[in-house]
């Protein structure tokens, strides 16, 4: 009975996940039923594993299991601790899935990093109903304790049934067989494995089929971050050719390229705006039905929109590291910015001679150790963070984006008036839970559920109306920045770069030209707009781009001489444009993938199994066409693995 009760407890959380968190484009009942079938088998496996200690005690104690006070206390406390830990784990898992759209994995320990615990705890406090959740857990644990004690006492009150030795031996054998069969979980030669849950490409279906506890345990044996020099050398010729390395040398692993200056280009200011949690599919420019970003749409119409622009991974810390260093953050457990052995890098931003250099953030740069990425690598950098701004903090992320931009304008105007060109990295934060919005100049109004089409909101992929309003607020603040730039006089003399740091977690949607939700690449596909009315004509660019390319691009636009030691390239350089790819990493169906993508093809490598696939995005984007295109598959395999190995190597070997 206790085994069945424990199994039922696990099933209840599966039901909660299915009815409140599950979102998929797959509607076939057979596929959903198969996911349930596999998930229930995983749940039974976990229940039986947990019951093994109790079963062993029962075998040893025989008819004394219910008659000894010590055994009774062991039973009660064991199950109390088990149910408490399971409840905590499942609640955290559901919160993790709500936030990132993937099951809990060992990399969650990055949120426990020293110096960041308080910030992350406050974010949870402001974003989730923590008090009600704790009260619910207390009520649940009270009910569970009463229930399993009642089950125990029910059987303890029954008279013992004498069992002969042979009968007892038979009972033990039967119990071992049943436990073994339940844990084995398959009517096949191999036992039930997590890979069976990945029978579709849909992440939600796979998440439904997995048991989060067993999935977490299966991924706990991650290796420490390092690099493989031999592998780097193996793929070096492909990467050197792709990057255009002058005089490539596989022996010394030379990646640097010298770019001469161009004195004919005006020394314009540069403002790079990183937009928190903005994926391409969320915006008006890519046809989202909710049309939440009219200001970005206007900038895209009047500037240069890169339609196939990607970030290497879904993580703000990884994005800040990547755009600053020109290297994709490929560390396995936490993030590169949190590793002291990695933060020392030779970066392009440091080479802007004669420029004021700014980093502006409404919160604190100790977050994810981002401060070290900037101060350790950019000489003369001025950081403006919480404590500097006159406006009060709005939430855990610091001052509101509206106030951040308002006070940033004062800094930009002062530099402009004193004839000092500047390069600034402005990081927004409010399009992130807890989704704090202000009235701005008094004219920003949040829409209510009565004012929008609920069906259209669902079709757009937005998880809820708060997420939708937060994106509207971010777009409002982009408009605010452009108004201030015009009023303060630096609009025409400034190159603006707007890009999303990654997509927010979205529900299923189908309005994009390719099924990027099913492919799970939507998390890395972000908008990128380069705007300057003085020098740039409106254009929509199809060739692939990456956030690694941002600083090489703006350096080229202002004619700044620099040496590029990284994996980024100038987006305006059309040499070999047809061969442009972006390196990306993403999670799908419980598996982690790395790949190379452009407007035509995606090539991916399963980081766990090594399985590969080539997909034609202009045909059937979900069909593996590697066998039909062996040459292309081979070239893209070399490029994908080359990017990965080169990034691993350079993170540790690109020191100043």
mmCIF file of C-alpha atoms in Angstrom, residues 124 155 162 212 228 314 358 373 402 496 499 516 529 531 604 636 641:
data_model
loop_
_atom_site.group_PDB
_atom_site.id
_atom_site.type_symbol
_atom_site.label_atom_id
_atom_site.label_comp_id
_atom_site.label_asym_id
_atom_site.label_seq_id
_atom_site.Cartn_x
_atom_site.Cartn_y
_atom_site.Cartn_z
ATOM 1 C CA UNK A 124 11.657 34.334 -6.589
ATOM 2 C CA UNK A 155 -1.695 -2.906 8.808
ATOM 3 C CA UNK A 162 2.087 -17.245 10.371
ATOM 4 C CA UNK A 212 12.337 14.945 -13.158
ATOM 5 C CA UNK A 228 40.899 19.547 -25.723
ATOM 6 C CA UNK A 314 19.474 30.697 -23.501
ATOM 7 C CA UNK A 358 30.273 52.735 -20.477
ATOM 8 C CA UNK A 373 34.038 40.305 -17.550
ATOM 9 C CA UNK A 402 12.406 53.720 -17.842
ATOM 10 C CA UNK A 496 22.298 51.930 -32.174
ATOM 11 C CA UNK A 499 19.365 42.675 -29.814
ATOM 12 C CA UNK A 516 11.355 26.652 -34.588
ATOM 13 C CA UNK A 529 18.471 45.893 -35.421
ATOM 14 C CA UNK A 531 20.002 51.835 -36.678
ATOM 15 C CA UNK A 604 22.951 19.647 -34.975
ATOM 16 C CA UNK A 636 28.810 21.533 -41.292
ATOM 17 C CA UNK A 641 32.558 20.835 -33.778
#
